[in-house]
CSV table of C-alpha atoms in Angstrom, one decimal:
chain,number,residue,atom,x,y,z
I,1,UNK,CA,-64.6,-59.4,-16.3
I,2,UNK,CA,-63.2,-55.5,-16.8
I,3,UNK,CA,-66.3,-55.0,-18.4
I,4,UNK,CA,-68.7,-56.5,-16.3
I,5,UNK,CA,-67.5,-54.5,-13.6
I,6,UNK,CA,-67.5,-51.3,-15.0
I,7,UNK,CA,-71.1,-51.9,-16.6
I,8,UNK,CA,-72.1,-52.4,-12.8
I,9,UNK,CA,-69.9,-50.3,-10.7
I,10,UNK,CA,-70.2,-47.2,-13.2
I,11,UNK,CA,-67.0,-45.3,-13.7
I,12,UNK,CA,-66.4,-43.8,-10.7
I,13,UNK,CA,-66.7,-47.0,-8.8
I,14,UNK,CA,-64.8,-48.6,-11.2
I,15,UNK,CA,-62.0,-46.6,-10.7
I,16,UNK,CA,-61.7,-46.8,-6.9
I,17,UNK,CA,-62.0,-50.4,-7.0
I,18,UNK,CA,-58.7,-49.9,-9.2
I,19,UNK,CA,-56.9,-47.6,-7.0
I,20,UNK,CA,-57.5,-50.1,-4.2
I,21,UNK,CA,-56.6,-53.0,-6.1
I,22,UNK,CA,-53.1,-51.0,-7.1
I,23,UNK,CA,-52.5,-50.3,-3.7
I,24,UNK,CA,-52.7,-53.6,-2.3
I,25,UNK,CA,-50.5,-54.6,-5.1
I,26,UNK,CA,-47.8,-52.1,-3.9
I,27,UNK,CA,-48.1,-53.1,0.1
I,28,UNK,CA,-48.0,-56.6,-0.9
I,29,UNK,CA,-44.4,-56.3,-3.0
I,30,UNK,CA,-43.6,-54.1,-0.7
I,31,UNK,CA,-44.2,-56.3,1.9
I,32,UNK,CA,-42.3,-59.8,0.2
I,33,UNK,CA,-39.2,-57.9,-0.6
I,34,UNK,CA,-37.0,-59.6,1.9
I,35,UNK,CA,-38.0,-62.7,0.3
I,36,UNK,CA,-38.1,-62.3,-3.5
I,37,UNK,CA,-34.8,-63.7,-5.5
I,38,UNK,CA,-32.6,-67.1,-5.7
I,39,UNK,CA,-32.1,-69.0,-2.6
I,40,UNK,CA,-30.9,-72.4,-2.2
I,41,UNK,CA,-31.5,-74.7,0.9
I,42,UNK,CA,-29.0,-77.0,2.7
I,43,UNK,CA,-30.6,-80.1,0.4
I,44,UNK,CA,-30.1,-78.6,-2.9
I,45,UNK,CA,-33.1,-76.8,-3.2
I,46,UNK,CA,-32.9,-74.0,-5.8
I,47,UNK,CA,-35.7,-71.5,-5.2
I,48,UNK,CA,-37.0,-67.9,-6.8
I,49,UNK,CA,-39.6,-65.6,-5.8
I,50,UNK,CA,-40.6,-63.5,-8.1
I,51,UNK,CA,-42.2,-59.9,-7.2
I,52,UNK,CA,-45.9,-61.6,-7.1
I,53,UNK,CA,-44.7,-64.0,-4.5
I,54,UNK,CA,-44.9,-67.3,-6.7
I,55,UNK,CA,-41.9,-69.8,-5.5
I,56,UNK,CA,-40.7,-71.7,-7.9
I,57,UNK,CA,-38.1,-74.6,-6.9
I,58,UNK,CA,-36.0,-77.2,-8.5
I,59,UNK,CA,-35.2,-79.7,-6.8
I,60,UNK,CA,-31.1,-81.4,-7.8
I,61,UNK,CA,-32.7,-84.3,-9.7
I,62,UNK,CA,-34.9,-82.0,-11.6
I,63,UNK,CA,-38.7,-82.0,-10.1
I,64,UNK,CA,-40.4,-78.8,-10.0
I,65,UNK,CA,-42.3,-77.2,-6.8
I,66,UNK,CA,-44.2,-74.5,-7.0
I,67,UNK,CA,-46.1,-72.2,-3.9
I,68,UNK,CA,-47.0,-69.0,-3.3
I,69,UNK,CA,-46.4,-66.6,-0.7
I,70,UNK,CA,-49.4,-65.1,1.6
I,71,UNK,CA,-49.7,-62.2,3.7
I,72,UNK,CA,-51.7,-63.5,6.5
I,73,UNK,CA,-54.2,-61.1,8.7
I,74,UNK,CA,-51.4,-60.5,11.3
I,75,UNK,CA,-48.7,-59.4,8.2
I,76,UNK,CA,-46.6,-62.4,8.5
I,77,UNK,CA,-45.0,-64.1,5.4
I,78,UNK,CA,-46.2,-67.2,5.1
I,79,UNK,CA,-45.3,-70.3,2.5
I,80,UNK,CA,-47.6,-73.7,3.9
I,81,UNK,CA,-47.2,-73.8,7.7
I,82,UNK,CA,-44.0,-72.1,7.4
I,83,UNK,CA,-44.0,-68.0,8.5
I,84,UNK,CA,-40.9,-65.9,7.5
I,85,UNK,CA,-38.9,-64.8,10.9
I,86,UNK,CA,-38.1,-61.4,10.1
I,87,UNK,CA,-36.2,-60.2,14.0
I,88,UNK,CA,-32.9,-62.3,12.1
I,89,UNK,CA,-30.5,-59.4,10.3
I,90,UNK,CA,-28.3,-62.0,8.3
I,91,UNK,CA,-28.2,-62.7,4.4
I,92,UNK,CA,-30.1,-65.5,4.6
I,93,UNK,CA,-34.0,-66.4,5.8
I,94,UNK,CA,-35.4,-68.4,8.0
I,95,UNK,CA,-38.5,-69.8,8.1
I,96,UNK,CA,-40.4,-71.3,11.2
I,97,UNK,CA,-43.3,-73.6,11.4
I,98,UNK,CA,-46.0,-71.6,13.0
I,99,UNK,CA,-47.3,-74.4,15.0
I,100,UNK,CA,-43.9,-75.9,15.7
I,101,UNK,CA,-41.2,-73.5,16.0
I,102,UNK,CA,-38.3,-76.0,16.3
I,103,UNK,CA,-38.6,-76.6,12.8
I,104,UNK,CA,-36.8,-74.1,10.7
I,105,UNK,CA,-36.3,-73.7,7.0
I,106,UNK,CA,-33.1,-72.1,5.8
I,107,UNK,CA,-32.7,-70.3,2.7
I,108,UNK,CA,-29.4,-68.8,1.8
């Protein structure tokens, strides 16, 4: 695909679509930060993020889950309907449903 795209970008264009690409890269880890590492939920949940925003969980009898983070248009974090609330200060997160905001999902 590299090469495709440099064949029809030409070098210059080629390299400015890499610089671009790099800096969204940066903003986007960045961005996750507050929510890359080990949590575990109030049911037994072990999650990681990892710096590219991939969730991985494991669940206490063994099943796998696996998501991704998103940076929406507005610059939320978002896993699913869930958004990260980022006005809390404590150790853990907390994550609303954007179309519910009663419903909360606690990582610590």
């Amino acid at each position: 695909i590299e090469d495709l795209l440099f064949r029809r970008l030409g070098a210059d264009g080629f390299s400015k679509l890499l610089d671009e690409a790099e800096v969204i890269t940066k903003k986007f880890q960045t961005r996750i930060k507050k929510a890359r590492g080990f949590f575990q939920t109030s049911n037994g949940i072990i999650w990681y993020v990892n710096p590219e925003g991939e969730v991985k969980g494991l669940t206490s009898d063994g099943n796998k889950i696996r998501d991704r983070i998103q940076v929406t248009d507005d610059d939320a974090l978002q896993i699913g309907p869930f958004r990260l609330d980022e006005e809390r200060s404590c150790s853990c997160i907390h994550w609303i449903r954007k179309d519910d905001p009663e419903k909360t999902w606690n990582w610590s």
